[in-house]
PDB file of C-alpha atoms in Angstrom:
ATOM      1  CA  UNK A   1      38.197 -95.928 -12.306  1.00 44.00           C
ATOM      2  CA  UNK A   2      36.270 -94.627  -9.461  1.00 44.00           C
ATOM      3  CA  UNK A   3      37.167 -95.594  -5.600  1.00 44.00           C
ATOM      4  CA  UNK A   4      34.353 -96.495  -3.314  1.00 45.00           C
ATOM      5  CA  UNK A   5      33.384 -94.254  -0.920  1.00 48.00           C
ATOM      6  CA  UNK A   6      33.618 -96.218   1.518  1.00 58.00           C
ATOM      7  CA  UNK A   7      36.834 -97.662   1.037  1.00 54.00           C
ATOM      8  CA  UNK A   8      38.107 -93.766   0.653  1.00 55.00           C
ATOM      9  CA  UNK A   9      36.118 -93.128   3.780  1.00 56.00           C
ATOM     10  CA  UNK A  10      38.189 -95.442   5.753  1.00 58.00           C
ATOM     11  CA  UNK A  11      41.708 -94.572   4.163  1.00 57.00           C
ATOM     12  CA  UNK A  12      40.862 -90.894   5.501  1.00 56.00           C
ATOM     13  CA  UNK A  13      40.357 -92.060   8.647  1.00 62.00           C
ATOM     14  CA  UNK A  14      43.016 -94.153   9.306  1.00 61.00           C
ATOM     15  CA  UNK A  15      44.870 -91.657   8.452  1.00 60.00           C
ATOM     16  CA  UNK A  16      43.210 -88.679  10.310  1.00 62.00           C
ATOM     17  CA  UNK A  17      43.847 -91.559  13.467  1.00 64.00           C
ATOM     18  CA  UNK A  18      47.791 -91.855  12.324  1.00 60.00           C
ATOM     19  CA  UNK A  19      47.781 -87.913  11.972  1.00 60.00           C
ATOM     20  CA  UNK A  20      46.156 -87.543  15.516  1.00 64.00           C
ATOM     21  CA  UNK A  21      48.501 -90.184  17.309  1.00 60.00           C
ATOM     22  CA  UNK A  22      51.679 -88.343  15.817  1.00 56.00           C
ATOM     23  CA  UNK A  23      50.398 -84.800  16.625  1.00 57.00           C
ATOM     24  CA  UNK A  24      49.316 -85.799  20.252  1.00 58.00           C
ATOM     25  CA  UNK A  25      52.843 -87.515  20.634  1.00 51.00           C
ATOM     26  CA  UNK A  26      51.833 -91.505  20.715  1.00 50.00           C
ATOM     27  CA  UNK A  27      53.936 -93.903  18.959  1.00 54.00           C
ATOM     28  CA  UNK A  28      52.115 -95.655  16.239  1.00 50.00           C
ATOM     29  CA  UNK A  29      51.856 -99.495  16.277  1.00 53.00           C
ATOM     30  CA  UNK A  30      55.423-100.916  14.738  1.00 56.00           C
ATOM     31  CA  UNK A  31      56.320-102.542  11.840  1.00 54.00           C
ATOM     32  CA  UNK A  32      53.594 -99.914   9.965  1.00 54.00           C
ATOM     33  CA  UNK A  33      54.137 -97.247   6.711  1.00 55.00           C
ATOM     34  CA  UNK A  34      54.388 -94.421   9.784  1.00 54.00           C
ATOM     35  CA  UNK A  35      57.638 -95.603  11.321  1.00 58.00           C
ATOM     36  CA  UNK A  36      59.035 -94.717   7.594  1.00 59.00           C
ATOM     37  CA  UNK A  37      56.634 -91.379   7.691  1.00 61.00           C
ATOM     38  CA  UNK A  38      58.163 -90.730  11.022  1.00 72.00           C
ATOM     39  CA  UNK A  39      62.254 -90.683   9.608  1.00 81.00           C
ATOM     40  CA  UNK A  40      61.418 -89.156   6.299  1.00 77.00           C
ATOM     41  CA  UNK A  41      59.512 -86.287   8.720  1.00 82.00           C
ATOM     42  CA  UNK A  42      62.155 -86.109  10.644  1.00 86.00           C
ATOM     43  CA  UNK A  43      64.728 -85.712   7.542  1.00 81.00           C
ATOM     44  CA  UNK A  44      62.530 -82.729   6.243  1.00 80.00           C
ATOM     45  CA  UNK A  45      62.557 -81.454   9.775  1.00 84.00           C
ATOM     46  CA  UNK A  46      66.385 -81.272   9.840  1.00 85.00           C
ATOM     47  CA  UNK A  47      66.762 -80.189   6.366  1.00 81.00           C
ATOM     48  CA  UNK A  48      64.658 -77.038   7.066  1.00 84.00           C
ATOM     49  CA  UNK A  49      66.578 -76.557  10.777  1.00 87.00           C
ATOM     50  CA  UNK A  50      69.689 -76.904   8.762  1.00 85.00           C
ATOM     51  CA  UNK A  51      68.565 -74.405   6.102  1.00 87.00           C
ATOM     52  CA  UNK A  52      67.080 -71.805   8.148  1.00 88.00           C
ATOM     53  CA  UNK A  53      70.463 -72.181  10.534  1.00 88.00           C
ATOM     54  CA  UNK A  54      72.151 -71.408   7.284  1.00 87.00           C
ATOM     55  CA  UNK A  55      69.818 -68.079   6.885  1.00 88.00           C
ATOM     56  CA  UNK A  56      70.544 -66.765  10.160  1.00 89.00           C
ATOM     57  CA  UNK A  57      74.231 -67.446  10.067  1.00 88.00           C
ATOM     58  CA  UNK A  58      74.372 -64.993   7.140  1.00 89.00           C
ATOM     59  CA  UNK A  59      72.588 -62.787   8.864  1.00 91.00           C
ATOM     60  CA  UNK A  60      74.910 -62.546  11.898  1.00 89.00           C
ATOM     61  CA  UNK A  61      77.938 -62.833   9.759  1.00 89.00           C
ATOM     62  CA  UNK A  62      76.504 -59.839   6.779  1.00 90.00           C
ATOM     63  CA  UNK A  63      75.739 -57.863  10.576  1.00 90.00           C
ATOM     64  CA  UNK A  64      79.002 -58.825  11.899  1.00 90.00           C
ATOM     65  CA  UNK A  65      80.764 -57.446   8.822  1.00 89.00           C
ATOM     66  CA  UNK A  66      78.677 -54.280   8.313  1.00 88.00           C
ATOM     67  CA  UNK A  67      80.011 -53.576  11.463  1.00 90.00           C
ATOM     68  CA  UNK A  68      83.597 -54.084  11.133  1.00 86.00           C
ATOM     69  CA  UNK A  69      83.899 -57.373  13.157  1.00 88.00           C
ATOM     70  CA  UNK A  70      84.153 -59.829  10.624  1.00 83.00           C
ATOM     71  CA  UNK A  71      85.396 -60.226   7.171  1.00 86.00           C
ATOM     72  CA  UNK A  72      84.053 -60.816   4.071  1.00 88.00           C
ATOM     73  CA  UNK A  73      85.627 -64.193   3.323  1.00 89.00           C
ATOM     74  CA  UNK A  74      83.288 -65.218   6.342  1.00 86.00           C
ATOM     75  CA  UNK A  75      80.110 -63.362   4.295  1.00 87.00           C
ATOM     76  CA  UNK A  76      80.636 -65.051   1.056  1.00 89.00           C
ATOM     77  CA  UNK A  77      81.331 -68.430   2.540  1.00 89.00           C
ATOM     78  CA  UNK A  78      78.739 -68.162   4.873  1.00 87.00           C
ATOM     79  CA  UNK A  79      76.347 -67.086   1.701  1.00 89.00           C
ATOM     80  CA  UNK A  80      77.376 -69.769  -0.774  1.00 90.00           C
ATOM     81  CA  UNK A  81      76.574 -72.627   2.355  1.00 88.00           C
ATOM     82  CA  UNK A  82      73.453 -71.139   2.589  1.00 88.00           C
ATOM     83  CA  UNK A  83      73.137 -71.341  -1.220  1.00 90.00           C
ATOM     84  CA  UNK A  84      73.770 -74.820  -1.539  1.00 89.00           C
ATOM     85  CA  UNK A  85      71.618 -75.533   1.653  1.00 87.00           C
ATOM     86  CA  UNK A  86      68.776 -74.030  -0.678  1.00 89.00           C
ATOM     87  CA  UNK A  87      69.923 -75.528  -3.777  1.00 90.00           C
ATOM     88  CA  UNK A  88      69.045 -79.230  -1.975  1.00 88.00           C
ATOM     89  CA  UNK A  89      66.503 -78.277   0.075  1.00 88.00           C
ATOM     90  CA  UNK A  90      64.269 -77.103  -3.684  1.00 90.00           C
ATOM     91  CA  UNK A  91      66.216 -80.528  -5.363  1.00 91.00           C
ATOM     92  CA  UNK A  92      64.412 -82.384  -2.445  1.00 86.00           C
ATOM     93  CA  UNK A  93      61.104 -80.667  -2.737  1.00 88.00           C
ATOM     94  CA  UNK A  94      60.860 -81.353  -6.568  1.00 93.00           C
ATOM     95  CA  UNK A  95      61.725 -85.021  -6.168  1.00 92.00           C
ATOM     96  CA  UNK A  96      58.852 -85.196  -3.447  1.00 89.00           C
ATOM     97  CA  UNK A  97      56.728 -83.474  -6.152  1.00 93.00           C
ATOM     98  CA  UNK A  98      57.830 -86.263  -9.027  1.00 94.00           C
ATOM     99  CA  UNK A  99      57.256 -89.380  -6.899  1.00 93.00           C
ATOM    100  CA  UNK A 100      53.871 -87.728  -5.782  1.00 92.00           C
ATOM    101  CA  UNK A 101      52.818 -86.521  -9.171  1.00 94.00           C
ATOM    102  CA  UNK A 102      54.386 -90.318 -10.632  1.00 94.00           C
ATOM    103  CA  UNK A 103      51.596 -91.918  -7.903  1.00 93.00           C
ATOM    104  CA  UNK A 104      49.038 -90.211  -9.064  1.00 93.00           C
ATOM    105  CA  UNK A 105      49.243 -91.626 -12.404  1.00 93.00           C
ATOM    106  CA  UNK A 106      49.223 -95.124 -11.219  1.00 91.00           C
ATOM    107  CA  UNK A 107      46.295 -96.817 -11.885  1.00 87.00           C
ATOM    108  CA  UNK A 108      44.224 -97.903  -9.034  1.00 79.00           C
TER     109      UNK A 108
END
């Protein structure tokens, strides 16, 4: 089934319009599908904060410990949060993939 062009005209720029209000900081109109864009943006915001927090804390704690000023219980701990920081952040990304991949194959 084919989409008009015009009606796929206008979904691209209502979004390019969403996209621009978000990007130059303006609140979208309430009640509309970006409030939820806005929290599940915000969620993958914090996820990769909280991931790449995890990164750098092994770095300071493998520097820490090269150096003699921390031990390696901190290391490996540090290490296997980081690993399970990862471990969700790619279980995340291939749910995001599924759900899109699932939409696609909806008929339109």
């Amino acid at each position: 089934m084919t989409v008009p062009t015009s009606a796929a005209a206008s979904a691209y720029q209502a979004t390019a319009q969403l996209a621009d209000q978000l990007g130059q900081g303006t609140k979208p109109p309430t009640g509309t599908i970006a409030e939820a864009g806005d929290s599940f943006q915000s969620l993958l915001a914090d996820a990769v904060t909280s991931v790449a927090e995890s990164g750098r804390n092994v770095e300071a704690q493998t520097m820490a410990a090269s150096v003699g000023q921390a031990d390696m219980i901190d290391v490996v701990t540090a290490v296997a949060e980081t690993e399970v920081a990862l471990q969700s952040m790619v279980s995340l990304r291939d749910r995001v993939i599924a759900s899109y991949e699932e939409i696609m194959r909806m008929p339109i």
